[in-house]
Amino acid sequence: MAPAFDIEPLDATFGAVVTGVKLAALDDATWRDLHDAWLQYALLIFPGQHLSREEQITFAKRFGKLEFELAPLSNVRSDGTLIAETDNSDVIKVLKGNMGWHCDSTYMPIQAKGAVFSARVVPASGGETGWADMRAAYDALDDDLRAKVERLAAYHSLRYSQSKLGHQPKPGSDYSGYGFHDGPVPLRPLVKVHPETGRKSLVIGRHAHNIPGMEAGESERFLQELVDFACRPPRIYRHSWTAGDAVIWDNRCLLHQATPWDMSQARVMWHSRIAGDPVTESALR
């Protein structure tokens, strides 16, 4: 039976635009079809949804428990004033850090399963979000490189990735501090098997560093070469936002990144992060 919505695949190895559905009023059968499409395409884009806070949280919870319900990714304070780019703010530094390719919560003991993201206020230009297909990237490796990455792991740390930008978070700053924990640094294999589809993908991005058995400089070069190879057409898509758009992506097989915009203009995005399954998304012991 055909799903009760229209789906148009992107011009990439992944992703689709979904229309003809109202996320705030999903019945169970439609949600099951959406979930199947999500597993197939890894990124679903829903134009013109204009979800309320409660509607976004409810939709995200259909996919599992939430790591956090709703967090703003924004250069606007809660009182409506802009955070100046020159303020030396931890919030701005994290926003700029997110412009590097990454996977959510690989720096936590349990990696995120996915995320729902929606646009509230968008700048006149810039501020797109990019995604990259790590399933297709793994498939495109030559045999020797594929055999090599299968044997390797890397540590993941938000402190590491932000320090590359010269950022050391300040206690009591305007940033929540999420991710800057002092616990053990997670070690994750460079190749992940998706727990629901069985497809293999690369686990790389800006948080990954210090491959055991490699000198630090060699590890850094090797990981950057993997990102440079993986994040190129036809394995990437960048979305130009319109206020009201919503997306959901599978964090178990995609990288993503923000892109620059004129920070004298407001950009307000809402992020709901779906918690990973401790059985399949935990770091190595």
Coordinates of C-alpha atoms in Angstrom, one line a residue, residues 90-242:
D90 CA 30.9 30.6 24.1
V91 CA 27.6 30.4 22.2
I92 CA 29.1 31.9 19.0
K93 CA 32.2 29.7 19.3
V94 CA 30.1 26.6 19.5
L95 CA 28.0 27.8 16.5
K96 CA 31.2 28.3 14.5
G97 CA 32.5 24.9 15.7
N98 CA 29.4 23.3 14.3
M99 CA 30.5 24.5 10.8
G100 CA 32.9 21.6 10.7
W101 CA 31.5 18.2 9.6
H102 CA 30.5 16.2 12.7
C103 CA 28.2 13.6 14.1
D104 CA 26.1 14.4 17.2
S105 CA 27.1 13.1 20.7
T106 CA 30.0 10.9 19.6
Y107 CA 31.8 12.7 22.4
M108 CA 29.2 11.3 24.9
P109 CA 29.2 7.8 26.3
I110 CA 26.2 7.0 24.0
Q111 CA 26.1 8.5 20.5
A112 CA 22.8 10.1 19.4
K113 CA 20.4 8.1 17.2
G114 CA 19.1 11.1 15.3
A115 CA 17.8 14.6 15.5
V116 CA 14.8 16.7 14.5
F117 CA 15.7 20.2 13.5
S118 CA 13.4 23.1 12.6
A119 CA 13.8 26.7 11.4
R120 CA 12.2 29.6 13.2
V121 CA 14.1 32.6 11.9
V122 CA 16.5 32.5 9.0
P123 CA 19.0 35.0 7.6
A124 CA 18.5 36.5 4.1
S125 CA 21.4 34.4 2.8
G126 CA 23.8 31.8 4.2
G127 CA 23.2 29.6 7.2
E128 CA 22.4 26.4 5.2
T129 CA 22.9 23.0 6.8
G130 CA 24.8 20.3 5.0
W131 CA 24.7 16.6 5.4
A132 CA 27.0 13.9 4.1
D133 CA 26.3 10.2 3.6
M134 CA 28.8 8.0 5.4
R135 CA 27.2 4.8 4.1
A136 CA 28.0 5.8 0.5
A137 CA 31.4 7.0 1.6
Y138 CA 32.3 3.6 3.1
D139 CA 31.0 1.9 0.0
A140 CA 33.3 4.1 -2.2
L141 CA 36.5 3.3 -0.4
D142 CA 39.0 1.1 -2.3
D143 CA 39.6 -2.4 -0.9
D144 CA 42.8 -1.6 0.8
L145 CA 41.5 1.5 2.6
R146 CA 38.3 -0.3 3.6
A147 CA 40.3 -3.1 5.2
K148 CA 42.4 -0.5 7.0
V149 CA 39.6 1.5 8.5
E150 CA 37.8 -1.7 9.6
R151 CA 40.7 -2.2 12.0
L152 CA 40.9 1.3 13.5
A153 CA 39.1 3.4 16.1
A154 CA 39.4 7.0 17.2
Y155 CA 38.7 9.0 20.4
H156 CA 35.9 11.6 20.2
S157 CA 35.9 14.9 22.2
L158 CA 34.1 18.2 22.0
R159 CA 36.9 19.7 24.1
Y160 CA 39.3 18.6 21.4
S161 CA 37.3 19.8 18.4
Q162 CA 36.6 23.2 20.0
S163 CA 40.2 23.6 21.1
K164 CA 41.2 23.4 17.4
L165 CA 39.3 26.7 17.1
G166 CA 41.1 28.1 20.2
H167 CA 38.0 27.7 22.3
Q168 CA 38.2 26.8 26.0
P169 CA 34.7 27.1 27.5
K170 CA 34.3 29.5 30.4
P171 CA 32.5 28.3 33.6
G172 CA 29.1 30.1 34.0
S173 CA 29.1 31.4 30.4
D174 CA 26.0 31.8 28.2
Y175 CA 26.5 28.3 26.8
S176 CA 24.9 25.4 28.7
G177 CA 28.2 23.5 28.8
Y178 CA 26.6 20.4 27.1
G179 CA 29.3 18.1 25.8
F180 CA 32.2 19.6 27.8
H181 CA 32.1 16.8 30.4
D182 CA 35.2 15.6 32.3
G183 CA 34.5 11.9 32.0
P184 CA 36.4 9.3 30.0
V185 CA 36.9 10.3 26.3
P186 CA 34.9 7.8 24.2
L187 CA 36.7 5.5 21.8
R188 CA 34.7 4.5 18.7
P189 CA 35.4 2.3 15.7
L190 CA 35.9 4.1 12.4
V191 CA 33.3 1.7 10.9
K192 CA 29.8 1.4 12.3
V193 CA 27.2 -1.2 11.4
H194 CA 23.7 0.3 11.4
P195 CA 21.6 -1.6 13.9
E196 CA 18.4 -1.4 11.8
T197 CA 19.6 -1.6 8.2
G198 CA 22.9 -3.5 8.6
R199 CA 24.7 -1.1 6.3
K200 CA 28.2 0.0 7.2
S201 CA 29.3 3.6 7.5
L202 CA 32.2 5.7 8.5
V203 CA 32.3 7.3 12.0
I204 CA 34.5 10.4 11.4
G205 CA 34.2 14.2 11.7
R206 CA 35.7 17.0 13.7
H207 CA 35.3 15.3 17.1
A208 CA 37.4 12.3 16.1
H209 CA 41.1 12.3 16.9
N210 CA 44.1 10.2 18.2
I211 CA 43.7 6.8 16.5
P212 CA 45.4 4.3 18.8
G213 CA 48.6 3.0 17.3
M214 CA 49.1 6.1 15.2
E215 CA 51.3 9.2 15.9
A216 CA 49.0 12.2 16.6
G217 CA 50.0 14.1 13.4
E218 CA 49.5 11.0 11.2
S219 CA 46.1 10.3 12.9
E220 CA 45.0 13.9 12.2
R221 CA 46.0 13.8 8.6
F222 CA 44.4 10.4 8.0
L223 CA 41.1 11.4 9.6
Q224 CA 41.0 14.7 7.6
E225 CA 41.7 12.8 4.4
L226 CA 38.8 10.6 5.1
V227 CA 36.5 13.6 5.7
D228 CA 37.7 15.3 2.5
F229 CA 37.0 12.1 0.6
A230 CA 33.7 11.3 2.2
C231 CA 32.1 14.8 2.1
R232 CA 31.9 15.5 -1.6
P233 CA 29.3 15.0 -4.3
P234 CA 27.2 12.9 -4.8
R235 CA 27.4 12.2 -1.1
I236 CA 26.5 15.7 0.2
Y237 CA 23.4 17.9 0.3
R238 CA 23.0 21.4 1.6
H239 CA 19.6 22.7 2.6
S240 CA 18.6 26.4 2.2
W241 CA 16.2 27.0 5.0
T242 CA 12.8 28.6 4.9

